[in-house]
Amino acid sequence: SGDLPGALAAFRRATDLAPDLAAAWFNLGKTLRAHSYAAEAKQALERALECDNSWGRSAREYMRLYRETIGK
């Protein structure tokens, strides 16, 4: 529900403006995952972890995505 194209555009813009901000990549990845864009979500969550590998929220979301896509 909501404005998916608008949300994705806003999160992508945030990653353009602050490419090293883990939260921007996390929000993009979480939104992509929630709407079944697994490959793109994986890339965004990996980038969030690269920006700040101590940020547990990114790691948990990445692991959820991994469990959901195993065997696909």
C-alpha atoms as a PDB file:
ATOM      1  CA  SER A   1       0.000   0.000   0.000  1.00  0.00           C
ATOM      2  CA  GLY A   2       1.035   3.602  -0.273  1.00  0.00           C
ATOM      3  CA  ASP A   3       3.093   5.250  -2.958  1.00  0.00           C
ATOM      4  CA  LEU A   4       5.736   2.649  -3.811  1.00  0.00           C
ATOM      5  CA  PRO A   5       7.203   4.528  -6.784  1.00  0.00           C
ATOM      6  CA  GLY A   6       7.407   7.698  -4.695  1.00  0.00           C
ATOM      7  CA  ALA A   7       8.980   5.914  -1.741  1.00  0.00           C
ATOM      8  CA  LEU A   8      11.557   4.185  -3.923  1.00  0.00           C
ATOM      9  CA  ALA A   9      12.385   7.462  -5.663  1.00  0.00           C
ATOM     10  CA  ALA A  10      12.855   9.195  -2.302  1.00  0.00           C
ATOM     11  CA  PHE A  11      15.085   6.448  -0.906  1.00  0.00           C
ATOM     12  CA  ARG A  12      17.138   6.326  -4.115  1.00  0.00           C
ATOM     13  CA  ARG A  13      17.557  10.089  -3.938  1.00  0.00           C
ATOM     14  CA  ALA A  14      18.700   9.754  -0.325  1.00  0.00           C
ATOM     15  CA  THR A  15      21.361   7.230  -1.372  1.00  0.00           C
ATOM     16  CA  ASP A  16      22.498   9.627  -4.120  1.00  0.00           C
ATOM     17  CA  LEU A  17      22.773  12.517  -1.658  1.00  0.00           C
ATOM     18  CA  ALA A  18      24.391  10.478   1.131  1.00  0.00           C
ATOM     19  CA  PRO A  19      26.024   7.410  -0.442  1.00  0.00           C
ATOM     20  CA  ASP A  20      27.759   6.442   2.799  1.00  0.00           C
ATOM     21  CA  LEU A  21      24.676   6.634   5.013  1.00  0.00           C
ATOM     22  CA  ALA A  22      23.703   3.115   6.077  1.00  0.00           C
ATOM     23  CA  ALA A  23      20.174   4.191   7.014  1.00  0.00           C
ATOM     24  CA  ALA A  24      19.437   5.396   3.478  1.00  0.00           C
ATOM     25  CA  TRP A  25      20.513   2.085   1.961  1.00  0.00           C
ATOM     26  CA  PHE A  26      18.701   0.149   4.686  1.00  0.00           C
ATOM     27  CA  ASN A  27      15.411   1.948   4.022  1.00  0.00           C
ATOM     28  CA  LEU A  28      15.768   1.388   0.284  1.00  0.00           C
ATOM     29  CA  GLY A  29      16.563  -2.301   0.808  1.00  0.00           C
ATOM     30  CA  LYS A  30      13.747  -2.872   3.263  1.00  0.00           C
ATOM     31  CA  THR A  31      11.217  -1.240   0.943  1.00  0.00           C
ATOM     32  CA  LEU A  32      12.459  -3.249  -2.036  1.00  0.00           C
ATOM     33  CA  ARG A  33      12.290  -6.487  -0.020  1.00  0.00           C
ATOM     34  CA  ALA A  34       8.773  -5.745   1.170  1.00  0.00           C
ATOM     35  CA  HIS A  35       7.667  -5.458  -2.445  1.00  0.00           C
ATOM     36  CA  SER A  36       9.455  -8.600  -3.686  1.00  0.00           C
ATOM     37  CA  TYR A  37      12.392  -6.962  -5.431  1.00  0.00           C
ATOM     38  CA  ALA A  38      14.821  -9.422  -3.874  1.00  0.00           C
ATOM     39  CA  ALA A  39      17.856  -8.879  -6.104  1.00  0.00           C
ATOM     40  CA  GLU A  40      17.768  -5.103  -5.725  1.00  0.00           C
ATOM     41  CA  ALA A  41      17.032  -5.390  -2.012  1.00  0.00           C
ATOM     42  CA  LYS A  42      20.074  -7.628  -1.578  1.00  0.00           C
ATOM     43  CA  GLN A  43      22.314  -5.041  -3.235  1.00  0.00           C
ATOM     44  CA  ALA A  44      20.939  -2.185  -1.138  1.00  0.00           C
ATOM     45  CA  LEU A  45      21.247  -4.121   2.127  1.00  0.00           C
ATOM     46  CA  GLU A  46      24.787  -5.191   1.249  1.00  0.00           C
ATOM     47  CA  ARG A  47      25.635  -1.531   0.647  1.00  0.00           C
ATOM     48  CA  ALA A  48      24.129  -0.620   4.022  1.00  0.00           C
ATOM     49  CA  LEU A  49      26.392  -3.198   5.652  1.00  0.00           C
ATOM     50  CA  GLU A  50      29.408  -1.847   3.756  1.00  0.00           C
ATOM     51  CA  CYS A  51      28.626   1.635   5.059  1.00  0.00           C
ATOM     52  CA  ASP A  52      28.324   0.459   8.653  1.00  0.00           C
ATOM     53  CA  ASN A  53      28.748  -3.245   9.349  1.00  0.00           C
ATOM     54  CA  SER A  54      27.925  -2.715  13.005  1.00  0.00           C
ATOM     55  CA  TRP A  55      24.404  -1.609  12.150  1.00  0.00           C
ATOM     56  CA  GLY A  56      22.415  -4.633  13.285  1.00  0.00           C
ATOM     57  CA  ARG A  57      19.171  -3.656  11.553  1.00  0.00           C
ATOM     58  CA  SER A  58      20.820  -4.065   8.142  1.00  0.00           C
ATOM     59  CA  ALA A  59      22.244  -7.432   9.075  1.00  0.00           C
ATOM     60  CA  ARG A  60      18.891  -8.720  10.316  1.00  0.00           C
ATOM     61  CA  GLU A  61      17.056  -7.516   7.222  1.00  0.00           C
ATOM     62  CA  TYR A  62      19.716  -9.053   4.990  1.00  0.00           C
ATOM     63  CA  MET A  63      19.342 -12.385   6.763  1.00  0.00           C
ATOM     64  CA  ARG A  64      15.532 -12.259   6.374  1.00  0.00           C
ATOM     65  CA  LEU A  65      15.978 -11.696   2.662  1.00  0.00           C
ATOM     66  CA  TYR A  66      18.476 -14.545   2.463  1.00  0.00           C
ATOM     67  CA  ARG A  67      16.103 -16.956   4.230  1.00  0.00           C
ATOM     68  CA  GLU A  68      13.208 -15.906   1.995  1.00  0.00           C
ATOM     69  CA  THR A  69      15.148 -16.449  -1.217  1.00  0.00           C
ATOM     70  CA  ILE A  70      17.074 -19.654  -0.422  1.00  0.00           C
ATOM     71  CA  GLY A  71      16.441 -22.177  -3.120  1.00  0.00           C
ATOM     72  CA  LYS A  72      14.959 -19.696  -5.562  1.00  0.00           C
END
